[in-house]
Every structure is written in structure tokens, then in C-alpha cells.
PDB file of C-alpha atoms in Angstrom:
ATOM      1  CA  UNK X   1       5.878  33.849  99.431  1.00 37.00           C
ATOM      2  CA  UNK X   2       8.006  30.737  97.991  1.00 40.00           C
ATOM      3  CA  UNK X   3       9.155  31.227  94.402  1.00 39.00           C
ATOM      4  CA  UNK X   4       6.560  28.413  92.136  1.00 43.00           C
ATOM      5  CA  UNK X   5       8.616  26.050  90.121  1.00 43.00           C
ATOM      6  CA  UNK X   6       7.368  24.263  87.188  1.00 43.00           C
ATOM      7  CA  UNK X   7       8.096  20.574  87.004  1.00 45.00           C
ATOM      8  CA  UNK X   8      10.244  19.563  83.813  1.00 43.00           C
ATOM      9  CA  UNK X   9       9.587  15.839  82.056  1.00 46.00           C
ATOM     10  CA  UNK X  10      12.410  14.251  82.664  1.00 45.00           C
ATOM     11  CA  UNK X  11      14.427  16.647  84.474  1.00 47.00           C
ATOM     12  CA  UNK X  12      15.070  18.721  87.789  1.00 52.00           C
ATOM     13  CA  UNK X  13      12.914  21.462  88.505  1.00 62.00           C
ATOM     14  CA  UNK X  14      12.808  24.851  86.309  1.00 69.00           C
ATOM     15  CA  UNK X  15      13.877  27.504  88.454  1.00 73.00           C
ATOM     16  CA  UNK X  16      12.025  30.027  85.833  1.00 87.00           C
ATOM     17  CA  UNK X  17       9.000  31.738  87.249  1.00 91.00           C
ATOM     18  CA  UNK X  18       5.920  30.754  85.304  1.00 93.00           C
ATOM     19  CA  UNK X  19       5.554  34.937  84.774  1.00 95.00           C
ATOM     20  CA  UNK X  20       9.429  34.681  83.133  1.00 95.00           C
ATOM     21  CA  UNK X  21       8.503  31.866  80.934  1.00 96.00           C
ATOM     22  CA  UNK X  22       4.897  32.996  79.607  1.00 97.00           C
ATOM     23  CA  UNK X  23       6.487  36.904  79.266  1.00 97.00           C
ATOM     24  CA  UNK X  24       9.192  34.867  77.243  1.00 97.00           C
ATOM     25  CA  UNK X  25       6.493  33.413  74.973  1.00 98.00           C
ATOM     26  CA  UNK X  26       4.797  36.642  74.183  1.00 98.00           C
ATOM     27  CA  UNK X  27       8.635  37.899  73.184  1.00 97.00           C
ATOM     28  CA  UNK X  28       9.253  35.163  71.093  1.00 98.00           C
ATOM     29  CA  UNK X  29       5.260  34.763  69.699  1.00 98.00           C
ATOM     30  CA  UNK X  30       5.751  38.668  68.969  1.00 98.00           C
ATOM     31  CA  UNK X  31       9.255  38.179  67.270  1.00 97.00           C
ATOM     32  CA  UNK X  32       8.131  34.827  65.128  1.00 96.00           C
ATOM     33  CA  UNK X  33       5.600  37.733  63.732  1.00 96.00           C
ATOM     34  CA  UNK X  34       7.767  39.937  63.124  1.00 96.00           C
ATOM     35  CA  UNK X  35      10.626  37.523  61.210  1.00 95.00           C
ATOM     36  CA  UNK X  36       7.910  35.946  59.251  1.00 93.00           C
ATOM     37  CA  UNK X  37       6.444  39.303  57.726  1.00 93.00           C
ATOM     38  CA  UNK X  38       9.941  40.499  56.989  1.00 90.00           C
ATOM     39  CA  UNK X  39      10.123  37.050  54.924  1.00 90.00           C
ATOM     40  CA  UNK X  40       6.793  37.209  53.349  1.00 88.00           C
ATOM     41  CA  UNK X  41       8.548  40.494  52.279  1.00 85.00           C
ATOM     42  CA  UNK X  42      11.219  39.390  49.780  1.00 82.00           C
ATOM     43  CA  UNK X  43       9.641  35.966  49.250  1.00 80.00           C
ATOM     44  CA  UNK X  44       6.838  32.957  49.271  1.00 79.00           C
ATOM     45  CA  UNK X  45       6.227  30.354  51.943  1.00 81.00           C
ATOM     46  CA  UNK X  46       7.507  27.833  50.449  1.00 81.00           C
ATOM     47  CA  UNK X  47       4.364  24.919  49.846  1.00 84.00           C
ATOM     48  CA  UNK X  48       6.442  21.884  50.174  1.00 86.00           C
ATOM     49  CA  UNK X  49       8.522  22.951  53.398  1.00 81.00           C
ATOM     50  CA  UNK X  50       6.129  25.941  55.604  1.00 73.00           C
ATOM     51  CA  UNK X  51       9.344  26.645  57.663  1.00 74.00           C
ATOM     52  CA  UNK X  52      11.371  27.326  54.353  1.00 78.00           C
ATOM     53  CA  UNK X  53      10.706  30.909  52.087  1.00 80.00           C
ATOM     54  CA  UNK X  54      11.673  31.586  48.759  1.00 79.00           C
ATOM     55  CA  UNK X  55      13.134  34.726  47.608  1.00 75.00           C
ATOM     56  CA  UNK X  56      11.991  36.881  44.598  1.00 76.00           C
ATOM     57  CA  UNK X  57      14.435  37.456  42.143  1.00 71.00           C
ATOM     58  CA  UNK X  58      13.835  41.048  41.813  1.00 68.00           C
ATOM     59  CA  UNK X  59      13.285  42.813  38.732  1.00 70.00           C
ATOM     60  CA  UNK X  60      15.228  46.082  38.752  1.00 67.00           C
ATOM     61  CA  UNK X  61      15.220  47.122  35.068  1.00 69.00           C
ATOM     62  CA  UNK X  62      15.922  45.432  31.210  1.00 70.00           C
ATOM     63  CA  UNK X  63      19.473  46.857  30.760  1.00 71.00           C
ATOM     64  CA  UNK X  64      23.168  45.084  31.000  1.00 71.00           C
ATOM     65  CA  UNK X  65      23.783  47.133  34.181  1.00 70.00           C
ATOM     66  CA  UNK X  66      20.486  46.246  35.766  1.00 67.00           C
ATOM     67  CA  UNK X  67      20.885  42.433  35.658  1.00 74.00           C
ATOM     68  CA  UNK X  68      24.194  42.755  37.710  1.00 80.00           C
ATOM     69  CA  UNK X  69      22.288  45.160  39.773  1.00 81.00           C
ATOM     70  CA  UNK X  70      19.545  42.172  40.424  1.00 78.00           C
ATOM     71  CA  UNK X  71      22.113  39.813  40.751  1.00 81.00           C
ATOM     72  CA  UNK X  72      24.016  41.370  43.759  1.00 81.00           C
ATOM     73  CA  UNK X  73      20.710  42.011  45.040  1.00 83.00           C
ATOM     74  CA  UNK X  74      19.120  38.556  45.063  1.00 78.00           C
ATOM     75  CA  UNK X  75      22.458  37.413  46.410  1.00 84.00           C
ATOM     76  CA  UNK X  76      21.748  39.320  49.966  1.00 82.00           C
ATOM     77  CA  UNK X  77      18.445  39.288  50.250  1.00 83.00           C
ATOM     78  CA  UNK X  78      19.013  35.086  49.707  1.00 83.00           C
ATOM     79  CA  UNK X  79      21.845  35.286  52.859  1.00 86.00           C
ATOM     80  CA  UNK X  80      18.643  37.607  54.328  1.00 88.00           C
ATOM     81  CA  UNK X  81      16.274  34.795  53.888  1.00 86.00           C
ATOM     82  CA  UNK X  82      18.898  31.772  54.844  1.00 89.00           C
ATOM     83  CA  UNK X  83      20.191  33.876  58.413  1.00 91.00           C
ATOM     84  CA  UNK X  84      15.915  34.830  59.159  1.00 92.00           C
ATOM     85  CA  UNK X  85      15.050  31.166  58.788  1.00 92.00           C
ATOM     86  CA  UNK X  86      17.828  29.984  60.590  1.00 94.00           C
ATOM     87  CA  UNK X  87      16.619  32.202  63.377  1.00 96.00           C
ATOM     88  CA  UNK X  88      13.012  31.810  62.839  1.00 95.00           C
ATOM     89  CA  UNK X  89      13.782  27.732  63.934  1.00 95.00           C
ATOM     90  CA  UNK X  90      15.254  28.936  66.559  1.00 97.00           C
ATOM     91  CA  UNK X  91      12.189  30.819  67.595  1.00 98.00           C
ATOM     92  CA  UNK X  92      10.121  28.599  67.051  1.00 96.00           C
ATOM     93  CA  UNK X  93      12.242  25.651  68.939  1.00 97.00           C
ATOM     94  CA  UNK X  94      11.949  27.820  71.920  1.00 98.00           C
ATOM     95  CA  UNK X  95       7.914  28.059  71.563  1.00 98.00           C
ATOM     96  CA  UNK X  96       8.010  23.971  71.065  1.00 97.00           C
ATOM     97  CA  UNK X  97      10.616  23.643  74.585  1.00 97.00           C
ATOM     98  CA  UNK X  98       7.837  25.789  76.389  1.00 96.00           C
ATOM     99  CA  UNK X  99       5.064  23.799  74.923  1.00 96.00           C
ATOM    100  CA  UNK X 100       6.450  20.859  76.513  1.00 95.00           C
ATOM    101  CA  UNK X 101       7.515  22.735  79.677  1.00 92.00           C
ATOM    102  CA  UNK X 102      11.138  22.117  78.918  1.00 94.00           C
ATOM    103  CA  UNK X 103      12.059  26.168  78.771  1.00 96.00           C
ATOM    104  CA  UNK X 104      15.158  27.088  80.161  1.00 95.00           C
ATOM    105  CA  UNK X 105      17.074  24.106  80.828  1.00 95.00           C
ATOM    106  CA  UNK X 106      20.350  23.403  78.724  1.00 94.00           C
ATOM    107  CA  UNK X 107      20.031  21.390  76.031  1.00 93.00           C
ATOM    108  CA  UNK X 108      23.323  19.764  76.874  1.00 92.00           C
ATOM    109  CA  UNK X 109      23.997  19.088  80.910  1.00 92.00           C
ATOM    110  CA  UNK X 110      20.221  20.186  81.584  1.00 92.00           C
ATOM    111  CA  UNK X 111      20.967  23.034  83.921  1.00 92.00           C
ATOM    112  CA  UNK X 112      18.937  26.106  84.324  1.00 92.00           C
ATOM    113  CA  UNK X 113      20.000  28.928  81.262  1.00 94.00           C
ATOM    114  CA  UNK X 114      18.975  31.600  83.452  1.00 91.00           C
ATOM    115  CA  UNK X 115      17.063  34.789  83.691  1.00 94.00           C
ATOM    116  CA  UNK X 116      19.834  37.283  82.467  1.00 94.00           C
ATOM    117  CA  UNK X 117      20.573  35.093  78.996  1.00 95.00           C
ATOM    118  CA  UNK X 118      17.005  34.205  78.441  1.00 96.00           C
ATOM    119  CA  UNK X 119      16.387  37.899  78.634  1.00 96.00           C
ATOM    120  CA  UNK X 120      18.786  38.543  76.403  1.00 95.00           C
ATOM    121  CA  UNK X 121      18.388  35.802  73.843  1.00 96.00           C
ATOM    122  CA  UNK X 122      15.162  34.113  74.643  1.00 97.00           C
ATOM    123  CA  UNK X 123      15.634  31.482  71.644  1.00 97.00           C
ATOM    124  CA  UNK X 124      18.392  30.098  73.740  1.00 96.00           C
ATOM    125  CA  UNK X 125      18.656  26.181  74.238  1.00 96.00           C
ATOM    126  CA  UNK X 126      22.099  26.441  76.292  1.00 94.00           C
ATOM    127  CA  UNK X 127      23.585  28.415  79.205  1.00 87.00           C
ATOM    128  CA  UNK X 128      26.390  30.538  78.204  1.00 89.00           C
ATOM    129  CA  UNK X 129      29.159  28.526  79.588  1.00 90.00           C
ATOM    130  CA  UNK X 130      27.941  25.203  77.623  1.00 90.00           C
ATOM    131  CA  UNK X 131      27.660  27.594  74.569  1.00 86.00           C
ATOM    132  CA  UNK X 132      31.281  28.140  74.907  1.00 86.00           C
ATOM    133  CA  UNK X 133      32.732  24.395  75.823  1.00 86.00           C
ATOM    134  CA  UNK X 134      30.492  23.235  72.212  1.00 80.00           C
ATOM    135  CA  UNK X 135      31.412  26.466  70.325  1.00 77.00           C
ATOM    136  CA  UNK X 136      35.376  25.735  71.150  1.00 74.00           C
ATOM    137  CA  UNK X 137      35.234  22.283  70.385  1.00 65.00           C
TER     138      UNK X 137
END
């Protein structure tokens, strides 16, 4: 039995199965969950900006020692919150590039990423050897 493709706007065909691609959405539907409650756990949505959180300065106590305590606390769980985000868009850019049937095709020469990277980083927008030309340059 032939292998279905899935017609891309604009582009070639995507060699990804349509099983690949909607397995890939329940992995990245399930990990947007998970990404978003460990935000909601040391912060706020923020109103203004839904794809932004705020952290909670936490309170750990009223003494000298304490504050520097909170301090160096709030400091990571901020690089926490900036890194999640970061990845969260990148989650949720893959949900919007299978929303408009445009999963799995490099962002940059708009070649298949194929099975073995999307499996291992389903957010991806770019095949590993693109990844490497941009990240060099």
C-alpha cells in the first residue's frame, strides 16, 4: 500500500505520514500542558501578553539572610520562566506549522526534517544539517 502524502501550501509534498504528524501533535499538545502548568507554578499568565508568565517573587522569611535567600531564588526560577517560554513558542509554533499543514519541512531550504529529528525534537522548524550551516554562521 503506497505511503499517503499530505500536500504542503506552497511547497513539495510532506513525506510525513499523516499517523507521524497527528502522533506529533498529541506529543507536543501533551508537552504545551505540561510546560504551561510548570509555569502557572512559579508565576501568573501574564494579562497583557497570554504567551508571557510572570514569576512570584517568593517569600522565604523576614530576616537579612532570607532576602538574599529570595533573591538567588527569584533569579533562577526567572531564567526557569525565560528558557520554558522560549520553549513553550516553540511548541506552540510547531502546533501553528501543523495547523496549516506545513509540519516537517525546513523552515529554511523547505526540505523534509525527517522522522528521526522530529522524533526527537518535535518543536523542530529545521533539519539538522540547516541547523548547523545557521548555528555556524
Amino acid at each position: 500500500m503506497p505511503m499517503e502524502k499530505i500536500k504542503v501550501k506552497n511547497m513539495t509534498e510532506n513525506p510525513l505520514r499523516p499517523e507521524l504528524i497527528k502522533e506529533m501533535e498529541e506529543l507536543l499538545l501533551a508537552e504545551k500542558a505540561r510546560v504551561e502548568r510548570m509555569l502557572s507554578a512559579v508565576g501568573a499568565k501574564d494579562p497583557r501578553n497570554p504567551g508571557n508568565f510572570n514569576t512570584k517573587f517568593p517569600d522565604v522569611g523576614g530576616s537579612e539572610d532570607d532576602s538574599a535567600q529570595e533573591a538567588d531564588l527569584y533569579s533562577n526560577l526567572i531564567s526557569q520562566e525565560f528558557a520554558s517560554e522560549e520553549y513553550l513558542d516553540d511548541v506552540n509554533a510547531a502546533l501553528e506549522r501543523i495547523a496549516n499543514d506545513e509540519y516537517g519541512i525546513c523552515k529554511y531550504c523547505k526540505k523534509g526534517i525527517g522522522e528521526d529529528r522530529l522524533r526527537a525534537r518535535p518543536e523542530a522548524s529545521t533539519h539538522v544539517e540547516c541547523k548547523k550551516q545557521f548555528t555556524l554562521n
